[in-house]
């Protein structure tokens, strides 16, 4: 038995404005093998969401705001590497969020301006909770960044050219 639902909404109410949203939920009990025997710690409970908003404020311009959420809870068999690789039952949790803002400008007047700028942040947490076994683990990683580039398009007598110049900066911060 594994109920699941996925709902999607996409609208473009007016020119220059669009929205896409999705939510998915899935839950399962422990799986059974070919003989019908239950396989412990295979349960899954996940929830996922996506949102994307697009705005076109002027000719050749587009702004996109997006976000993703992901949550997954499972029962697993974990290993305690500090205690002779002892196995124990643990609740395994994954949480992830991603947010970004993206701007593009493709100049209608010149092929020399085709700008793209993106700012983003991604945060992930993975945790195992031992319950009856006295071991909890947690790892976190957050990435924040900015990506900026422009593509210059031009022609010469013998070929069409596209040259892209840009840079990306990002910072990772983690702990466990």
PDB file of C-alpha atoms in Angstrom:
ATOM      1  CA  UNK A   1       0.000   0.000   0.000  1.00  0.00           C
ATOM      2  CA  UNK A   2       1.551   3.227  -1.110  1.00  0.00           C
ATOM      3  CA  UNK A   3      -0.713   6.252  -1.390  1.00  0.00           C
ATOM      4  CA  UNK A   4       0.676   9.091  -3.475  1.00  0.00           C
ATOM      5  CA  UNK A   5      -0.670  12.369  -4.746  1.00  0.00           C
ATOM      6  CA  UNK A   6       0.782  14.984  -7.044  1.00  0.00           C
ATOM      7  CA  UNK A   7      -0.913  18.271  -7.816  1.00  0.00           C
ATOM      8  CA  UNK A   8       0.270  20.774 -10.406  1.00  0.00           C
ATOM      9  CA  UNK A   9      -0.974  24.254 -11.203  1.00  0.00           C
ATOM     10  CA  UNK A  10       0.266  26.256 -14.177  1.00  0.00           C
ATOM     11  CA  UNK A  11      -1.255  29.602 -15.122  1.00  0.00           C
ATOM     12  CA  UNK A  12      -0.481  32.537 -17.367  1.00  0.00           C
ATOM     13  CA  UNK A  13      -3.179  35.027 -16.352  1.00  0.00           C
ATOM     14  CA  UNK A  14      -1.792  37.855 -18.479  1.00  0.00           C
ATOM     15  CA  UNK A  15       1.018  38.330 -20.980  1.00  0.00           C
ATOM     16  CA  UNK A  16       4.301  38.684 -19.155  1.00  0.00           C
ATOM     17  CA  UNK A  17       3.253  36.771 -16.014  1.00  0.00           C
ATOM     18  CA  UNK A  18       3.311  33.013 -15.451  1.00  0.00           C
ATOM     19  CA  UNK A  19       3.258  30.673 -12.469  1.00  0.00           C
ATOM     20  CA  UNK A  20       3.989  26.974 -11.998  1.00  0.00           C
ATOM     21  CA  UNK A  21       3.463  25.126  -8.738  1.00  0.00           C
ATOM     22  CA  UNK A  22       3.612  21.452  -7.795  1.00  0.00           C
ATOM     23  CA  UNK A  23       3.220  19.466  -4.587  1.00  0.00           C
ATOM     24  CA  UNK A  24       3.831  15.725  -4.276  1.00  0.00           C
ATOM     25  CA  UNK A  25       3.255  13.456  -1.277  1.00  0.00           C
ATOM     26  CA  UNK A  26       4.107   9.770  -1.024  1.00  0.00           C
ATOM     27  CA  UNK A  27       3.898   7.410   1.923  1.00  0.00           C
ATOM     28  CA  UNK A  28       4.645   3.705   2.073  1.00  0.00           C
ATOM     29  CA  UNK A  29       4.940   1.072   4.711  1.00  0.00           C
ATOM     30  CA  UNK A  30       7.750  -1.471   4.684  1.00  0.00           C
ATOM     31  CA  UNK A  31       8.120  -3.296   1.380  1.00  0.00           C
ATOM     32  CA  UNK A  32       7.646  -7.045   0.986  1.00  0.00           C
ATOM     33  CA  UNK A  33      10.012  -9.318  -0.895  1.00  0.00           C
ATOM     34  CA  UNK A  34       9.022 -11.890  -3.529  1.00  0.00           C
ATOM     35  CA  UNK A  35       8.148 -14.400  -0.810  1.00  0.00           C
ATOM     36  CA  UNK A  36       5.846 -11.918   0.907  1.00  0.00           C
ATOM     37  CA  UNK A  37       8.156 -11.328   3.880  1.00  0.00           C
ATOM     38  CA  UNK A  38       8.338  -7.769   5.182  1.00  0.00           C
ATOM     39  CA  UNK A  39      11.655  -5.960   4.653  1.00  0.00           C
ATOM     40  CA  UNK A  40      12.315  -3.866   7.753  1.00  0.00           C
ATOM     41  CA  UNK A  41      13.217  -0.189   7.483  1.00  0.00           C
ATOM     42  CA  UNK A  42      12.006   0.399   3.934  1.00  0.00           C
ATOM     43  CA  UNK A  43       9.181   2.788   4.790  1.00  0.00           C
ATOM     44  CA  UNK A  44       9.154   6.162   3.015  1.00  0.00           C
ATOM     45  CA  UNK A  45       7.266   9.392   3.741  1.00  0.00           C
ATOM     46  CA  UNK A  46       8.185  12.181   1.346  1.00  0.00           C
ATOM     47  CA  UNK A  47       6.796  15.622   0.612  1.00  0.00           C
ATOM     48  CA  UNK A  48       8.083  17.783  -2.236  1.00  0.00           C
ATOM     49  CA  UNK A  49       7.115  21.153  -3.581  1.00  0.00           C
ATOM     50  CA  UNK A  50       8.104  23.416  -6.449  1.00  0.00           C
ATOM     51  CA  UNK A  51       7.155  27.013  -7.187  1.00  0.00           C
ATOM     52  CA  UNK A  52       8.225  29.150 -10.120  1.00  0.00           C
ATOM     53  CA  UNK A  53       7.055  32.678 -10.900  1.00  0.00           C
ATOM     54  CA  UNK A  54       8.007  34.355 -14.172  1.00  0.00           C
ATOM     55  CA  UNK A  55       7.659  38.068 -14.894  1.00  0.00           C
ATOM     56  CA  UNK A  56       8.525  39.884 -18.118  1.00  0.00           C
ATOM     57  CA  UNK A  57       8.779  43.559 -17.100  1.00  0.00           C
ATOM     58  CA  UNK A  58       9.929  44.829 -20.483  1.00  0.00           C
ATOM     59  CA  UNK A  59      11.007  43.840 -23.953  1.00  0.00           C
ATOM     60  CA  UNK A  60      13.789  41.233 -23.800  1.00  0.00           C
ATOM     61  CA  UNK A  61      13.673  41.030 -19.990  1.00  0.00           C
ATOM     62  CA  UNK A  62      12.595  38.170 -17.736  1.00  0.00           C
ATOM     63  CA  UNK A  63      12.677  37.704 -13.965  1.00  0.00           C
ATOM     64  CA  UNK A  64      12.171  34.236 -12.497  1.00  0.00           C
ATOM     65  CA  UNK A  65      11.761  33.468  -8.815  1.00  0.00           C
ATOM     66  CA  UNK A  66      11.769  29.815  -7.859  1.00  0.00           C
ATOM     67  CA  UNK A  67      11.793  27.618  -4.814  1.00  0.00           C
ATOM     68  CA  UNK A  68      11.962  23.908  -4.099  1.00  0.00           C
ATOM     69  CA  UNK A  69      11.256  22.091  -0.851  1.00  0.00           C
ATOM     70  CA  UNK A  70      12.025  18.440  -0.239  1.00  0.00           C
ATOM     71  CA  UNK A  71      11.347  16.397   2.888  1.00  0.00           C
ATOM     72  CA  UNK A  72      11.921  12.667   3.184  1.00  0.00           C
ATOM     73  CA  UNK A  73      11.546  10.499   6.284  1.00  0.00           C
ATOM     74  CA  UNK A  74      12.567   6.850   6.247  1.00  0.00           C
ATOM     75  CA  UNK A  75      13.314   4.050   8.637  1.00  0.00           C
ATOM     76  CA  UNK A  76      16.795   2.687   7.957  1.00  0.00           C
ATOM     77  CA  UNK A  77      19.417   0.343   9.326  1.00  0.00           C
ATOM     78  CA  UNK A  78      22.319   2.612  10.271  1.00  0.00           C
ATOM     79  CA  UNK A  79      25.899   1.755  11.206  1.00  0.00           C
ATOM     80  CA  UNK A  80      27.809   3.088  14.221  1.00  0.00           C
ATOM     81  CA  UNK A  81      31.376   3.304  12.907  1.00  0.00           C
ATOM     82  CA  UNK A  82      32.623   4.334  16.364  1.00  0.00           C
ATOM     83  CA  UNK A  83      31.348   1.113  17.962  1.00  0.00           C
ATOM     84  CA  UNK A  84      32.581  -1.827  15.868  1.00  0.00           C
ATOM     85  CA  UNK A  85      30.178  -1.010  13.005  1.00  0.00           C
ATOM     86  CA  UNK A  86      27.193  -1.940  15.158  1.00  0.00           C
ATOM     87  CA  UNK A  87      23.929  -1.754  13.244  1.00  0.00           C
ATOM     88  CA  UNK A  88      20.879  -0.043  14.735  1.00  0.00           C
ATOM     89  CA  UNK A  89      17.447   1.100  13.620  1.00  0.00           C
ATOM     90  CA  UNK A  90      17.253   4.822  12.931  1.00  0.00           C
ATOM     91  CA  UNK A  91      14.817   7.427  11.715  1.00  0.00           C
ATOM     92  CA  UNK A  92      16.454   9.013   8.649  1.00  0.00           C
ATOM     93  CA  UNK A  93      15.389  12.572   7.758  1.00  0.00           C
ATOM     94  CA  UNK A  94      16.396  14.625   4.726  1.00  0.00           C
ATOM     95  CA  UNK A  95      15.380  18.277   4.403  1.00  0.00           C
ATOM     96  CA  UNK A  96      16.326  20.403   1.404  1.00  0.00           C
ATOM     97  CA  UNK A  97      15.315  23.886   0.322  1.00  0.00           C
ATOM     98  CA  UNK A  98      16.455  25.740  -2.764  1.00  0.00           C
ATOM     99  CA  UNK A  99      15.625  29.326  -3.681  1.00  0.00           C
ATOM    100  CA  UNK A 100      16.783  31.320  -6.680  1.00  0.00           C
ATOM    101  CA  UNK A 101      16.225  34.623  -8.414  1.00  0.00           C
ATOM    102  CA  UNK A 102      17.150  34.800 -12.092  1.00  0.00           C
ATOM    103  CA  UNK A 103      17.228  37.838 -14.380  1.00  0.00           C
ATOM    104  CA  UNK A 104      17.858  37.822 -18.123  1.00  0.00           C
ATOM    105  CA  UNK A 105      18.066  40.637 -20.614  1.00  0.00           C
ATOM    106  CA  UNK A 106      18.370  39.864 -24.314  1.00  0.00           C
ATOM    107  CA  UNK A 107      18.572  43.293 -25.885  1.00  0.00           C
ATOM    108  CA  UNK A 108      16.229  43.716 -28.822  1.00  0.00           C
ATOM    109  CA  UNK A 109      18.525  46.469 -30.170  1.00  0.00           C
ATOM    110  CA  UNK A 110      21.952  44.838 -30.131  1.00  0.00           C
ATOM    111  CA  UNK A 111      23.417  41.324 -30.184  1.00  0.00           C
ATOM    112  CA  UNK A 112      26.153  42.483 -27.822  1.00  0.00           C
ATOM    113  CA  UNK A 113      23.905  42.372 -24.747  1.00  0.00           C
ATOM    114  CA  UNK A 114      22.549  39.009 -23.647  1.00  0.00           C
ATOM    115  CA  UNK A 115      22.877  39.219 -19.868  1.00  0.00           C
ATOM    116  CA  UNK A 116      22.056  36.535 -17.309  1.00  0.00           C
ATOM    117  CA  UNK A 117      22.261  36.924 -13.511  1.00  0.00           C
ATOM    118  CA  UNK A 118      21.271  34.330 -10.922  1.00  0.00           C
ATOM    119  CA  UNK A 119      21.392  34.458  -7.127  1.00  0.00           C
ATOM    120  CA  UNK A 120      20.749  31.189  -5.301  1.00  0.00           C
ATOM    121  CA  UNK A 121      20.749  29.482  -1.927  1.00  0.00           C
ATOM    122  CA  UNK A 122      20.546  25.752  -1.269  1.00  0.00           C
ATOM    123  CA  UNK A 123      20.332  24.240   2.219  1.00  0.00           C
ATOM    124  CA  UNK A 124      20.428  20.501   2.954  1.00  0.00           C
ATOM    125  CA  UNK A 125      20.166  18.709   6.296  1.00  0.00           C
ATOM    126  CA  UNK A 126      20.530  14.940   6.722  1.00  0.00           C
ATOM    127  CA  UNK A 127      19.884  13.496  10.181  1.00  0.00           C
ATOM    128  CA  UNK A 128      19.635  10.020  11.695  1.00  0.00           C
ATOM    129  CA  UNK A 129      18.029   9.544  15.103  1.00  0.00           C
ATOM    130  CA  UNK A 130      18.767   6.249  16.838  1.00  0.00           C
ATOM    131  CA  UNK A 131      15.714   6.077  19.089  1.00  0.00           C
ATOM    132  CA  UNK A 132      16.497   3.092  21.353  1.00  0.00           C
ATOM    133  CA  UNK A 133      20.172   3.195  20.292  1.00  0.00           C
ATOM    134  CA  UNK A 134      21.987   6.203  21.789  1.00  0.00           C
ATOM    135  CA  UNK A 135      23.345   7.689  18.557  1.00  0.00           C
ATOM    136  CA  UNK A 136      22.107  10.709  16.622  1.00  0.00           C
ATOM    137  CA  UNK A 137      23.946  12.172  13.628  1.00  0.00           C
ATOM    138  CA  UNK A 138      23.296  15.340  11.694  1.00  0.00           C
ATOM    139  CA  UNK A 139      25.014  17.004   8.718  1.00  0.00           C
ATOM    140  CA  UNK A 140      24.163  20.397   7.254  1.00  0.00           C
ATOM    141  CA  UNK A 141      25.388  22.031   4.050  1.00  0.00           C
ATOM    142  CA  UNK A 142      24.373  25.466   2.771  1.00  0.00           C
ATOM    143  CA  UNK A 143      25.518  26.870  -0.567  1.00  0.00           C
ATOM    144  CA  UNK A 144      24.951  30.527  -1.446  1.00  0.00           C
ATOM    145  CA  UNK A 145      25.997  31.917  -4.781  1.00  0.00           C
ATOM    146  CA  UNK A 146      25.800  34.378  -7.624  1.00  0.00           C
ATOM    147  CA  UNK A 147      26.284  33.613 -11.323  1.00  0.00           C
ATOM    148  CA  UNK A 148      26.677  36.492 -13.796  1.00  0.00           C
ATOM    149  CA  UNK A 149      27.531  36.376 -17.503  1.00  0.00           C
ATOM    150  CA  UNK A 150      26.958  38.099 -20.824  1.00  0.00           C
ATOM    151  CA  UNK A 151      27.132  36.607 -24.312  1.00  0.00           C
ATOM    152  CA  UNK A 152      28.324  38.871 -27.099  1.00  0.00           C
ATOM    153  CA  UNK A 153      27.149  37.785 -30.571  1.00  0.00           C
ATOM    154  CA  UNK A 154      28.694  39.221 -33.713  1.00  0.00           C
ATOM    155  CA  UNK A 155      29.501  38.338 -37.313  1.00  0.00           C
ATOM    156  CA  UNK A 156      32.659  38.601 -39.297  1.00  0.00           C
ATOM    157  CA  UNK A 157      33.115  38.019 -42.999  1.00  0.00           C
ATOM    158  CA  UNK A 158      33.756  34.322 -42.436  1.00  0.00           C
ATOM    159  CA  UNK A 159      31.673  33.257 -39.402  1.00  0.00           C
ATOM    160  CA  UNK A 160      29.086  33.999 -36.725  1.00  0.00           C
ATOM    161  CA  UNK A 161      30.620  34.317 -33.253  1.00  0.00           C
ATOM    162  CA  UNK A 162      29.365  34.096 -29.678  1.00  0.00           C
ATOM    163  CA  UNK A 163      31.698  34.981 -26.820  1.00  0.00           C
ATOM    164  CA  UNK A 164      30.562  34.532 -23.242  1.00  0.00           C
ATOM    165  CA  UNK A 165      32.256  36.295 -20.340  1.00  0.00           C
ATOM    166  CA  UNK A 166      31.162  35.889 -16.780  1.00  0.00           C
ATOM    167  CA  UNK A 167      31.864  34.821 -13.265  1.00  0.00           C
ATOM    168  CA  UNK A 168      30.376  32.743 -10.499  1.00  0.00           C
ATOM    169  CA  UNK A 169      30.873  33.131  -6.788  1.00  0.00           C
ATOM    170  CA  UNK A 170      29.607  30.631  -4.261  1.00  0.00           C
ATOM    171  CA  UNK A 171      30.184  29.864  -0.635  1.00  0.00           C
ATOM    172  CA  UNK A 172      29.664  26.489   1.049  1.00  0.00           C
ATOM    173  CA  UNK A 173      29.099  26.308   4.784  1.00  0.00           C
ATOM    174  CA  UNK A 174      28.707  22.952   6.474  1.00  0.00           C
ATOM    175  CA  UNK A 175      28.787  21.238   9.813  1.00  0.00           C
ATOM    176  CA  UNK A 176      28.128  17.775  11.116  1.00  0.00           C
TER     177      UNK A 176
END
